[in-house]
Structures are given as C-alpha cells and as structure tokens.
Amino acid sequence: MLMLRSVIITAGISLGIAFVIRFPSGVFFIPILIFLCIKGDCISIIWFIISSGLVLLCSGIVDFFTWGSLFHAPVEYFRFNILENKSSAWFGSEPVYWYLKILLVREHILEELLLFIFILFFIAGASRSIFCLSVFIFYLLCFSVISHKEFRFIIPLFPFVLILISLGIDRLMVFKSEKAGRFFTIF
C-alpha cells in the first residue's frame, strides 16, 4: 500500500510539473481522477490532489512574484485560448480530424506497412491497459474539438502511444512464448 501511495504522489507531482511546463497537460488530470474514483480509494485521491496541488501552488507563488498576481500565467492562457478564443482568430482553425491528417498524410511519419504493424501493436496494448487508452483518447478528443490546432498540442500523447505499442509487443511475446512452450511440451 505504501508503494501505491508513493506512485500516486509521484504521479501528482509529475502532472503538476507537466501542467506548469505546458498548460494543456492539465487535461490529463481528469481521466486520472476518474480512474482513482472508480477504484474507490479516497486516500489515493487525496494524496494525488495534495501532491499536484502543492506543485501548482508553488507555480502560483512564482507567478505572484513575477507577474504580480497568483496563477497569472494559467489564468491568462485560459482567458486567451478559451474565453476570448483569440488563438483561433490569430492562428486560424482546423477540422476535428486535423491531427490524424498531419500524422498520416502530410508528415509521413509512418509508412503504410509500419503504420499497420504499429496499429496492431497499439490495439493489442490498448486491450491490456484501458487506463492508458482512455487517457490517450480523452486528451485527443479534448484537443480535437478546439478550433485552433497545432501539432505540438498532441506531443504529450507520444509517450502513451509508445507505452501502448510496447504493451502490444509484450502481449505478442507472451503469446509466442506460451505457444512455443506448448509446442515443445508436446514433443
């Protein structure tokens, strides 16, 4: 149980730092809190909120001394991008499927065969970790519905893609070793 608490505290601190570095990373808080609520461990929820809250409080204090008001940077970011929608007016808007178009067509990040293989590994890994998949989907949906899009907004998803692909590869290796074990026990 102590190990779980240290993981929860580390996750809270890490997400707090991620938010300070890049405000859109705050979207990750919602699915993590939902999973902690589903798990029903109120103490973990409290530790997660306290650990991330302390990092955010430190950031707010830095804003107070540098900008003159507590939490100036995230409040201005929210005002500019959400309330006043100036980012769409200044930089334009894109359709919901824009990120997929950028990844698969314009940037040529993955060729057809590699894309197919990685998608299979991603799906296999997603079936092993509903948590990682739901965080991935939630973040992608949140940034797909806003009109102003930039490729850098989905960069925080890349670790999740790699985690899910690696879980798929691991699943294949376990399947192959179990199958090979049965094969060799027959003879």
PDB file of C-alpha atoms in Angstrom:
ATOM      1  CA  MET A   1       0.000   0.000   0.000  1.00  0.00           C
ATOM      2  CA  LEU A   2       2.934   2.321   0.759  1.00  0.00           C
ATOM      3  CA  MET A   3       4.314   1.655  -2.735  1.00  0.00           C
ATOM      4  CA  LEU A   4       0.956   2.623  -4.262  1.00  0.00           C
ATOM      5  CA  ARG A   5       0.897   5.865  -2.264  1.00  0.00           C
ATOM      6  CA  SER A   6       4.400   6.790  -3.455  1.00  0.00           C
ATOM      7  CA  VAL A   7       3.326   6.116  -7.049  1.00  0.00           C
ATOM      8  CA  ILE A   8       0.223   8.288  -6.570  1.00  0.00           C
ATOM      9  CA  ILE A   9       2.279  11.105  -5.027  1.00  0.00           C
ATOM     10  CA  THR A  10       4.865  10.857  -7.810  1.00  0.00           C
ATOM     11  CA  ALA A  11       2.079  10.931 -10.412  1.00  0.00           C
ATOM     12  CA  GLY A  12       0.575  14.025  -8.785  1.00  0.00           C
ATOM     13  CA  ILE A  13       3.918  15.821  -8.667  1.00  0.00           C
ATOM     14  CA  SER A  14       4.714  14.797 -12.250  1.00  0.00           C
ATOM     15  CA  LEU A  15       1.381  16.001 -13.556  1.00  0.00           C
ATOM     16  CA  GLY A  16       1.724  19.233 -11.627  1.00  0.00           C
ATOM     17  CA  ILE A  17       5.124  19.816 -13.231  1.00  0.00           C
ATOM     18  CA  ALA A  18       3.745  18.840 -16.653  1.00  0.00           C
ATOM     19  CA  PHE A  19       0.982  21.419 -16.210  1.00  0.00           C
ATOM     20  CA  VAL A  20       3.459  24.121 -15.218  1.00  0.00           C
ATOM     21  CA  ILE A  21       5.601  23.352 -18.270  1.00  0.00           C
ATOM     22  CA  ARG A  22       2.681  23.049 -20.715  1.00  0.00           C
ATOM     23  CA  PHE A  23      -0.805  24.082 -19.560  1.00  0.00           C
ATOM     24  CA  PRO A  24      -2.721  21.736 -21.921  1.00  0.00           C
ATOM     25  CA  SER A  25      -1.242  18.837 -19.931  1.00  0.00           C
ATOM     26  CA  GLY A  26      -3.820  19.685 -17.281  1.00  0.00           C
ATOM     27  CA  VAL A  27      -6.287  17.674 -19.357  1.00  0.00           C
ATOM     28  CA  PHE A  28      -4.557  14.517 -18.052  1.00  0.00           C
ATOM     29  CA  PHE A  29      -5.819  15.232 -14.522  1.00  0.00           C
ATOM     30  CA  ILE A  30      -9.441  14.432 -15.392  1.00  0.00           C
ATOM     31  CA  PRO A  31      -9.121  10.793 -16.553  1.00  0.00           C
ATOM     32  CA  ILE A  32      -6.666  10.008 -13.765  1.00  0.00           C
ATOM     33  CA  LEU A  33      -9.078  11.370 -11.159  1.00  0.00           C
ATOM     34  CA  ILE A  34     -11.917   9.405 -12.778  1.00  0.00           C
ATOM     35  CA  PHE A  35      -9.904   6.176 -12.544  1.00  0.00           C
ATOM     36  CA  LEU A  36      -8.996   6.868  -8.935  1.00  0.00           C
ATOM     37  CA  CYS A  37     -12.684   7.493  -8.192  1.00  0.00           C
ATOM     38  CA  ILE A  38     -13.661   4.247  -9.926  1.00  0.00           C
ATOM     39  CA  LYS A  39     -11.027   2.441  -7.882  1.00  0.00           C
ATOM     40  CA  GLY A  40     -12.686   3.910  -4.809  1.00  0.00           C
ATOM     41  CA  ASP A  41      -9.506   4.684  -2.902  1.00  0.00           C
ATOM     42  CA  CYS A  42     -10.278   8.061  -1.332  1.00  0.00           C
ATOM     43  CA  ILE A  43      -6.874   8.297   0.341  1.00  0.00           C
ATOM     44  CA  SER A  44      -5.136   7.960  -3.055  1.00  0.00           C
ATOM     45  CA  ILE A  45      -7.372  10.683  -4.484  1.00  0.00           C
ATOM     46  CA  ILE A  46      -6.495  12.989  -1.606  1.00  0.00           C
ATOM     47  CA  TRP A  47      -2.741  12.315  -1.949  1.00  0.00           C
ATOM     48  CA  PHE A  48      -2.920  12.842  -5.712  1.00  0.00           C
ATOM     49  CA  ILE A  49      -4.716  16.173  -5.309  1.00  0.00           C
ATOM     50  CA  ILE A  50      -2.406  17.334  -2.495  1.00  0.00           C
ATOM     51  CA  SER A  51       0.803  16.434  -4.344  1.00  0.00           C
ATOM     52  CA  SER A  52      -0.263  18.057  -7.608  1.00  0.00           C
ATOM     53  CA  GLY A  53      -1.817  20.973  -5.723  1.00  0.00           C
ATOM     54  CA  LEU A  54       1.446  21.742  -3.936  1.00  0.00           C
ATOM     55  CA  VAL A  55       3.288  21.965  -7.263  1.00  0.00           C
ATOM     56  CA  LEU A  56       0.552  24.213  -8.648  1.00  0.00           C
ATOM     57  CA  LEU A  57       0.630  26.380  -5.532  1.00  0.00           C
ATOM     58  CA  CYS A  58       4.405  26.826  -5.955  1.00  0.00           C
ATOM     59  CA  SER A  59       3.788  27.837  -9.571  1.00  0.00           C
ATOM     60  CA  GLY A  60       1.132  30.291  -8.452  1.00  0.00           C
ATOM     61  CA  ILE A  61       3.512  31.840  -5.929  1.00  0.00           C
ATOM     62  CA  VAL A  62       6.167  32.217  -8.648  1.00  0.00           C
ATOM     63  CA  ASP A  63       3.530  33.945 -10.813  1.00  0.00           C
ATOM     64  CA  PHE A  64       2.705  36.251  -7.920  1.00  0.00           C
ATOM     65  CA  PHE A  65       6.310  37.388  -7.599  1.00  0.00           C
ATOM     66  CA  THR A  66       6.964  37.579 -11.351  1.00  0.00           C
ATOM     67  CA  TRP A  67       3.615  38.755 -12.782  1.00  0.00           C
ATOM     68  CA  GLY A  68       2.050  40.366  -9.733  1.00  0.00           C
ATOM     69  CA  SER A  69      -0.941  38.025  -9.375  1.00  0.00           C
ATOM     70  CA  LEU A  70      -1.426  34.483  -8.167  1.00  0.00           C
ATOM     71  CA  PHE A  71      -1.758  31.955 -11.041  1.00  0.00           C
ATOM     72  CA  HIS A  72      -1.381  34.704 -13.651  1.00  0.00           C
ATOM     73  CA  ALA A  73       0.024  32.504 -16.455  1.00  0.00           C
ATOM     74  CA  PRO A  74      -2.621  29.725 -16.467  1.00  0.00           C
ATOM     75  CA  VAL A  75      -5.457  32.219 -15.985  1.00  0.00           C
ATOM     76  CA  GLU A  76      -4.244  34.304 -18.947  1.00  0.00           C
ATOM     77  CA  TYR A  77      -3.740  31.176 -21.031  1.00  0.00           C
ATOM     78  CA  PHE A  78      -7.317  30.089 -20.303  1.00  0.00           C
ATOM     79  CA  ARG A  79      -8.683  33.575 -20.960  1.00  0.00           C
ATOM     80  CA  PHE A  80      -6.817  33.958 -24.273  1.00  0.00           C
ATOM     81  CA  ASN A  81      -7.499  30.464 -25.646  1.00  0.00           C
ATOM     82  CA  ILE A  82     -10.909  29.530 -24.231  1.00  0.00           C
ATOM     83  CA  LEU A  83     -12.860  32.578 -23.085  1.00  0.00           C
ATOM     84  CA  GLU A  84     -11.835  35.043 -25.785  1.00  0.00           C
ATOM     85  CA  ASN A  85     -10.910  32.434 -28.443  1.00  0.00           C
ATOM     86  CA  LYS A  86      -8.155  34.714 -29.716  1.00  0.00           C
ATOM     87  CA  SER A  87      -5.967  31.773 -30.724  1.00  0.00           C
ATOM     88  CA  SER A  88      -8.475  30.796 -33.439  1.00  0.00           C
ATOM     89  CA  ALA A  89      -8.723  34.385 -34.613  1.00  0.00           C
ATOM     90  CA  TRP A  90      -4.952  34.791 -34.751  1.00  0.00           C
ATOM     91  CA  PHE A  91      -3.873  31.363 -35.983  1.00  0.00           C
ATOM     92  CA  GLY A  92      -6.970  30.007 -37.738  1.00  0.00           C
ATOM     93  CA  SER A  93      -8.975  26.893 -37.054  1.00  0.00           C
ATOM     94  CA  GLU A  94      -8.798  23.327 -38.303  1.00  0.00           C
ATOM     95  CA  PRO A  95     -11.287  20.451 -38.562  1.00  0.00           C
ATOM     96  CA  VAL A  96     -11.576  17.759 -35.900  1.00  0.00           C
ATOM     97  CA  TYR A  97      -9.600  15.177 -37.929  1.00  0.00           C
ATOM     98  CA  TRP A  98      -6.646  17.566 -38.486  1.00  0.00           C
ATOM     99  CA  TYR A  99      -4.184  15.740 -36.191  1.00  0.00           C
ATOM    100  CA  LEU A 100      -4.733  12.426 -37.967  1.00  0.00           C
ATOM    101  CA  LYS A 101      -4.275  14.125 -41.330  1.00  0.00           C
ATOM    102  CA  ILE A 102      -0.995  15.655 -40.168  1.00  0.00           C
ATOM    103  CA  LEU A 103       0.303  12.389 -38.717  1.00  0.00           C
ATOM    104  CA  LEU A 104      -0.687  10.086 -41.547  1.00  0.00           C
ATOM    105  CA  VAL A 105      -0.653  12.201 -44.704  1.00  0.00           C
ATOM    106  CA  ARG A 106       1.350  15.386 -44.576  1.00  0.00           C
ATOM    107  CA  GLU A 107       4.209  14.469 -42.256  1.00  0.00           C
ATOM    108  CA  HIS A 108       4.678  10.892 -43.492  1.00  0.00           C
ATOM    109  CA  ILE A 109       5.644   9.826 -40.000  1.00  0.00           C
ATOM    110  CA  LEU A 110       4.630   6.240 -40.636  1.00  0.00           C
ATOM    111  CA  GLU A 111       4.624   4.405 -43.935  1.00  0.00           C
ATOM    112  CA  GLU A 112       1.782   2.026 -44.802  1.00  0.00           C
ATOM    113  CA  LEU A 113       3.317  -1.223 -43.564  1.00  0.00           C
ATOM    114  CA  LEU A 114       4.780   0.242 -40.394  1.00  0.00           C
ATOM    115  CA  LEU A 115       1.528   2.017 -39.739  1.00  0.00           C
ATOM    116  CA  PHE A 116      -0.387  -1.254 -39.984  1.00  0.00           C
ATOM    117  CA  ILE A 117       2.050  -3.065 -37.668  1.00  0.00           C
ATOM    118  CA  PHE A 118       2.082  -0.253 -35.109  1.00  0.00           C
ATOM    119  CA  ILE A 119      -1.709  -0.002 -35.174  1.00  0.00           C
ATOM    120  CA  LEU A 120      -1.939  -3.738 -34.447  1.00  0.00           C
ATOM    121  CA  PHE A 121       0.526  -3.418 -31.554  1.00  0.00           C
ATOM    122  CA  PHE A 122      -1.317  -0.289 -30.342  1.00  0.00           C
ATOM    123  CA  ILE A 123      -4.668  -2.135 -30.352  1.00  0.00           C
ATOM    124  CA  ALA A 124      -3.169  -5.160 -28.580  1.00  0.00           C
ATOM    125  CA  GLY A 125      -1.583  -2.877 -25.987  1.00  0.00           C
ATOM    126  CA  ALA A 126      -4.788  -0.873 -25.615  1.00  0.00           C
ATOM    127  CA  SER A 127      -6.651  -4.045 -24.696  1.00  0.00           C
ATOM    128  CA  ARG A 128      -4.107  -4.588 -21.896  1.00  0.00           C
ATOM    129  CA  SER A 129      -4.300  -1.069 -20.483  1.00  0.00           C
ATOM    130  CA  ILE A 130      -7.706   0.515 -20.651  1.00  0.00           C
ATOM    131  CA  PHE A 131      -6.351   3.262 -18.380  1.00  0.00           C
ATOM    132  CA  CYS A 132      -3.623   4.382 -20.825  1.00  0.00           C
ATOM    133  CA  LEU A 133      -6.017   4.097 -23.755  1.00  0.00           C
ATOM    134  CA  SER A 134      -8.702   6.166 -22.030  1.00  0.00           C
ATOM    135  CA  VAL A 135      -6.214   8.890 -21.061  1.00  0.00           C
ATOM    136  CA  PHE A 136      -4.953   8.911 -24.666  1.00  0.00           C
ATOM    137  CA  ILE A 137      -8.464   9.146 -26.142  1.00  0.00           C
ATOM    138  CA  PHE A 138      -9.651  11.746 -23.640  1.00  0.00           C
ATOM    139  CA  TYR A 139      -6.696  14.035 -24.332  1.00  0.00           C
ATOM    140  CA  LEU A 140      -7.001  13.589 -28.115  1.00  0.00           C
ATOM    141  CA  LEU A 141     -10.739  14.318 -28.025  1.00  0.00           C
ATOM    142  CA  CYS A 142     -10.256  17.422 -25.893  1.00  0.00           C
ATOM    143  CA  PHE A 143      -7.753  18.899 -28.318  1.00  0.00           C
ATOM    144  CA  SER A 144      -9.632  17.743 -31.400  1.00  0.00           C
ATOM    145  CA  VAL A 145     -12.764  19.703 -30.552  1.00  0.00           C
ATOM    146  CA  ILE A 146     -10.991  23.037 -30.105  1.00  0.00           C
ATOM    147  CA  SER A 147     -10.838  25.023 -33.303  1.00  0.00           C
ATOM    148  CA  HIS A 148      -7.235  26.207 -33.018  1.00  0.00           C
ATOM    149  CA  LYS A 149      -4.850  23.293 -33.519  1.00  0.00           C
ATOM    150  CA  GLU A 150      -1.117  22.943 -33.531  1.00  0.00           C
ATOM    151  CA  PHE A 151       0.851  19.726 -33.839  1.00  0.00           C
ATOM    152  CA  ARG A 152       2.665  20.459 -30.579  1.00  0.00           C
ATOM    153  CA  PHE A 153      -0.625  20.141 -28.671  1.00  0.00           C
ATOM    154  CA  ILE A 154      -0.620  16.358 -29.135  1.00  0.00           C
ATOM    155  CA  ILE A 155       3.057  15.803 -28.383  1.00  0.00           C
ATOM    156  CA  PRO A 156       2.179  14.761 -24.780  1.00  0.00           C
ATOM    157  CA  LEU A 157       0.380  11.765 -26.323  1.00  0.00           C
ATOM    158  CA  PHE A 158       3.540  10.273 -27.835  1.00  0.00           C
ATOM    159  CA  PRO A 159       4.632   8.540 -24.589  1.00  0.00           C
ATOM    160  CA  PHE A 160       1.175   6.941 -24.372  1.00  0.00           C
ATOM    161  CA  VAL A 161       1.477   5.712 -27.962  1.00  0.00           C
ATOM    162  CA  LEU A 162       4.867   4.168 -27.148  1.00  0.00           C
ATOM    163  CA  ILE A 163       3.538   2.601 -23.940  1.00  0.00           C
ATOM    164  CA  LEU A 164       0.564   1.045 -25.746  1.00  0.00           C
ATOM    165  CA  ILE A 165       2.737  -0.213 -28.611  1.00  0.00           C
ATOM    166  CA  SER A 166       5.206  -1.730 -26.126  1.00  0.00           C
ATOM    167  CA  LEU A 167       2.352  -3.407 -24.247  1.00  0.00           C
ATOM    168  CA  GLY A 168       1.191  -4.868 -27.572  1.00  0.00           C
ATOM    169  CA  ILE A 169       4.689  -6.147 -28.319  1.00  0.00           C
ATOM    170  CA  ASP A 170       4.868  -7.620 -24.816  1.00  0.00           C
ATOM    171  CA  ARG A 171       1.497  -9.316 -25.336  1.00  0.00           C
ATOM    172  CA  LEU A 172       2.780 -10.840 -28.590  1.00  0.00           C
ATOM    173  CA  MET A 173       5.934 -12.094 -26.868  1.00  0.00           C
ATOM    174  CA  VAL A 174       3.939 -13.671 -24.031  1.00  0.00           C
ATOM    175  CA  PHE A 175       1.591 -15.299 -26.551  1.00  0.00           C
ATOM    176  CA  LYS A 176       4.521 -16.608 -28.597  1.00  0.00           C
ATOM    177  CA  SER A 177       6.337 -17.986 -25.536  1.00  0.00           C
ATOM    178  CA  GLU A 178       3.185 -19.717 -24.269  1.00  0.00           C
ATOM    179  CA  LYS A 179       2.556 -21.191 -27.709  1.00  0.00           C
ATOM    180  CA  ALA A 180       6.190 -22.265 -28.051  1.00  0.00           C
ATOM    181  CA  GLY A 181       6.041 -23.804 -24.567  1.00  0.00           C
ATOM    182  CA  ARG A 182       3.003 -25.874 -25.531  1.00  0.00           C
ATOM    183  CA  PHE A 183       4.677 -26.894 -28.772  1.00  0.00           C
ATOM    184  CA  PHE A 184       7.789 -28.156 -27.049  1.00  0.00           C
ATOM    185  CA  THR A 185       5.864 -29.973 -24.313  1.00  0.00           C
ATOM    186  CA  ILE A 186       4.003 -31.976 -26.941  1.00  0.00           C
ATOM    187  CA  PHE A 187       7.255 -33.476 -28.220  1.00  0.00           C
TER     188      PHE A 187
END
